[in-house]
């Protein structure tokens, strides 16, 4: 998805605040991959640095080390909220609250680290003041037994890039 959004060139350091198993990084890997999550899972891709903290405090570790990511990635576990099988990591809901909170805190982490781009994978497009959507891709997961609901398809999600408005950065 990073390639499809046209970000692989110029993206050296990535901070994935919802790392999980790291499956997202199987097709393309940045020069430096920093993962954060509340648990260490069976990694498919091993990060260069891992911070075992929730999103609203994990950014502090990068700040202390002087790491400024080119891109922050947020893929909150939203499956339980929508009925989808995607991202149904139930261990998130008790200590962390809703996927919307994780998304909001991930964007705040990018702001605090001075990062101007965020890649989001979510079931809806969510913005924040001072940020604009610069690239949006609709993703539909097809299965053998896909049941299409005309009101809402739980297998639909969006990958999108948020970019911080330049006047906010100055």
Coordinates of C-alpha atoms in Angstrom, one line a residue:
X1 CA 0.0 0.0 0.0
X2 CA 2.9 2.3 0.7
X3 CA 4.0 1.8 -2.9
X4 CA 0.5 2.4 -4.3
X5 CA 0.3 5.7 -2.3
X6 CA 3.6 6.7 -3.9
X7 CA 5.5 7.1 -0.6
X8 CA 8.3 4.6 -0.8
X9 CA 10.7 7.1 -2.3
X10 CA 11.9 9.5 0.3
X11 CA 10.5 7.5 3.2
X12 CA 13.4 6.2 5.3
X13 CA 12.1 6.0 8.8
X14 CA 8.7 4.7 9.6
X15 CA 7.0 4.6 13.0
X16 CA 4.1 2.0 13.1
X17 CA 2.2 2.8 16.2
X18 CA 0.0 -0.3 15.9
X19 CA 2.6 -2.8 14.8
X20 CA 0.9 -6.1 15.7
X21 CA 2.6 -8.9 13.8
X22 CA 4.2 -6.6 11.3
X23 CA 2.3 -8.1 8.3
X24 CA 1.9 -4.7 6.7
X25 CA 5.7 -4.6 6.0
X26 CA 6.0 -7.9 4.1
X27 CA 5.9 -6.2 0.6
X28 CA 8.0 -3.1 1.3
X29 CA 10.3 -2.2 4.2
X30 CA 11.7 1.2 5.0
X31 CA 15.4 1.7 5.9
X32 CA 14.4 2.0 9.6
X33 CA 11.2 0.4 10.9
X34 CA 10.1 1.3 14.4
X35 CA 7.2 -0.6 15.8
X36 CA 5.0 0.0 18.8
X37 CA 2.3 -2.0 20.4
X38 CA 1.1 -3.1 23.8
X39 CA 2.2 -6.7 23.3
X40 CA 4.9 -8.5 21.5
X41 CA 3.2 -10.9 19.0
X42 CA 4.6 -13.5 16.7
X43 CA 6.2 -11.1 14.2
X44 CA 6.1 -11.8 10.5
X45 CA 8.5 -8.9 10.0
X46 CA 10.9 -7.9 12.8
X47 CA 11.2 -4.2 13.4
X48 CA 14.6 -2.5 13.9
X49 CA 13.3 -1.0 17.2
X50 CA 10.2 -2.0 19.1
X51 CA 8.5 0.0 21.9
X52 CA 6.1 -2.0 24.1
X53 CA 3.9 0.9 25.0
X54 CA 0.5 2.2 24.0
X55 CA 0.3 4.8 21.2
X56 CA -0.1 7.9 23.4
X57 CA 3.2 7.3 25.2
X58 CA 5.3 5.3 22.7
X59 CA 6.2 8.4 20.8
X60 CA 8.2 9.6 23.8
X61 CA 10.8 6.9 23.3
X62 CA 11.5 8.1 19.8
X63 CA 11.7 11.7 21.0
X64 CA 14.3 10.7 23.6
X65 CA 16.4 9.0 21.0
X66 CA 16.1 11.9 18.5
X67 CA 14.3 9.9 15.9
X68 CA 12.0 11.9 13.6
X69 CA 10.0 9.5 11.4
X70 CA 9.2 10.4 7.8
X71 CA 5.9 8.5 8.1
X72 CA 3.7 7.4 11.0
X73 CA 1.4 4.4 10.3
X74 CA -1.8 3.7 12.2
X75 CA -4.0 0.6 11.7
X76 CA -6.2 0.4 14.8
X77 CA -8.0 -2.8 15.5
X78 CA -11.4 -1.7 14.3
X79 CA -13.0 -5.1 13.4
X80 CA -15.0 -5.6 16.6
X81 CA -16.6 -2.2 16.1
X82 CA -17.8 -3.0 12.5
X83 CA -18.4 -6.7 12.5
X84 CA -15.4 -7.3 10.2
X85 CA -12.8 -10.0 10.9
X86 CA -10.0 -7.5 10.3
X87 CA -8.0 -6.3 13.3
X88 CA -10.1 -8.0 16.0
X89 CA -7.3 -7.9 18.6
X90 CA -9.6 -7.8 21.7
X91 CA -6.7 -7.2 24.1
X92 CA -6.7 -3.6 22.9
X93 CA -10.2 -2.7 24.0
X94 CA -9.8 -3.0 27.7
X95 CA -6.6 -0.9 28.3
X96 CA -6.9 1.4 25.2
X97 CA -10.5 2.2 24.5
X98 CA -11.9 2.6 21.0
X99 CA -10.1 2.5 17.7
X100 CA -11.0 6.2 17.2
X101 CA -8.9 7.0 20.3
X102 CA -6.0 5.0 19.0
X103 CA -6.3 6.8 15.6
X104 CA -6.5 10.3 17.3
X105 CA -3.5 9.5 19.5
X106 CA -1.5 8.2 16.6
X107 CA -2.0 11.5 14.7
X108 CA -1.1 13.4 17.9
X109 CA 2.1 11.3 18.1
X110 CA 3.0 12.3 14.6
X111 CA 2.5 16.0 15.5
X112 CA 4.6 15.7 18.6
X113 CA 7.4 14.0 16.7
X114 CA 7.4 16.6 13.9
X115 CA 6.2 14.1 11.3
X116 CA 4.2 15.6 8.4
X117 CA 2.6 12.4 7.0
X118 CA 0.5 9.7 8.4
X119 CA -0.7 6.5 6.6
X120 CA -4.0 5.2 8.0
X121 CA -5.8 1.9 7.4
X122 CA -9.3 2.2 8.8
X123 CA -12.9 1.4 8.0
X124 CA -13.8 5.1 7.5
X125 CA -11.9 8.2 6.6
X126 CA -11.3 10.3 9.6
X127 CA -9.6 13.7 9.5
X128 CA -8.2 16.1 12.1
X129 CA -7.8 19.8 12.1
X130 CA -4.5 20.9 10.4
X131 CA -4.3 17.7 8.3
X132 CA -5.7 16.9 4.9
X133 CA -6.2 13.7 2.9
X134 CA -3.7 13.6 0.0
X135 CA -4.3 10.1 -1.2
X136 CA -7.2 7.7 -0.7
X137 CA -7.5 4.1 -1.8
X138 CA -10.6 2.0 -1.1
X139 CA -9.8 -1.6 -0.3
X140 CA -12.3 -4.4 -0.5
X141 CA -11.3 -7.8 0.9
X142 CA -12.9 -10.6 -1.1
X143 CA -13.5 -14.0 0.3
X144 CA -15.2 -17.1 -1.1
X145 CA -18.4 -16.4 0.8
X146 CA -18.6 -12.6 0.5
X147 CA -22.0 -11.3 1.4
X148 CA -22.5 -7.8 0.1
X149 CA -24.5 -5.5 2.3
X150 CA -25.8 -2.4 0.4
X151 CA -25.6 -0.3 3.6
X152 CA -22.2 -1.3 4.9
X153 CA -19.7 -3.8 3.7
X154 CA -17.6 -4.9 6.7
X155 CA -14.9 -6.1 4.2
X156 CA -14.3 -2.5 3.0
X157 CA -11.6 -0.3 4.4
X158 CA -9.6 2.6 3.3
X159 CA -5.9 3.3 3.1
X160 CA -5.2 7.0 3.1
X161 CA -2.4 9.5 3.6
X162 CA -2.9 12.5 5.9
X163 CA -0.5 15.4 5.3
X164 CA 0.0 18.2 7.8
X165 CA -0.9 21.6 6.4
X166 CA 2.2 23.6 5.8
X167 CA 0.9 26.6 7.7
X168 CA 0.6 24.4 10.8
X169 CA 4.2 23.3 10.4
X170 CA 5.6 26.9 10.3

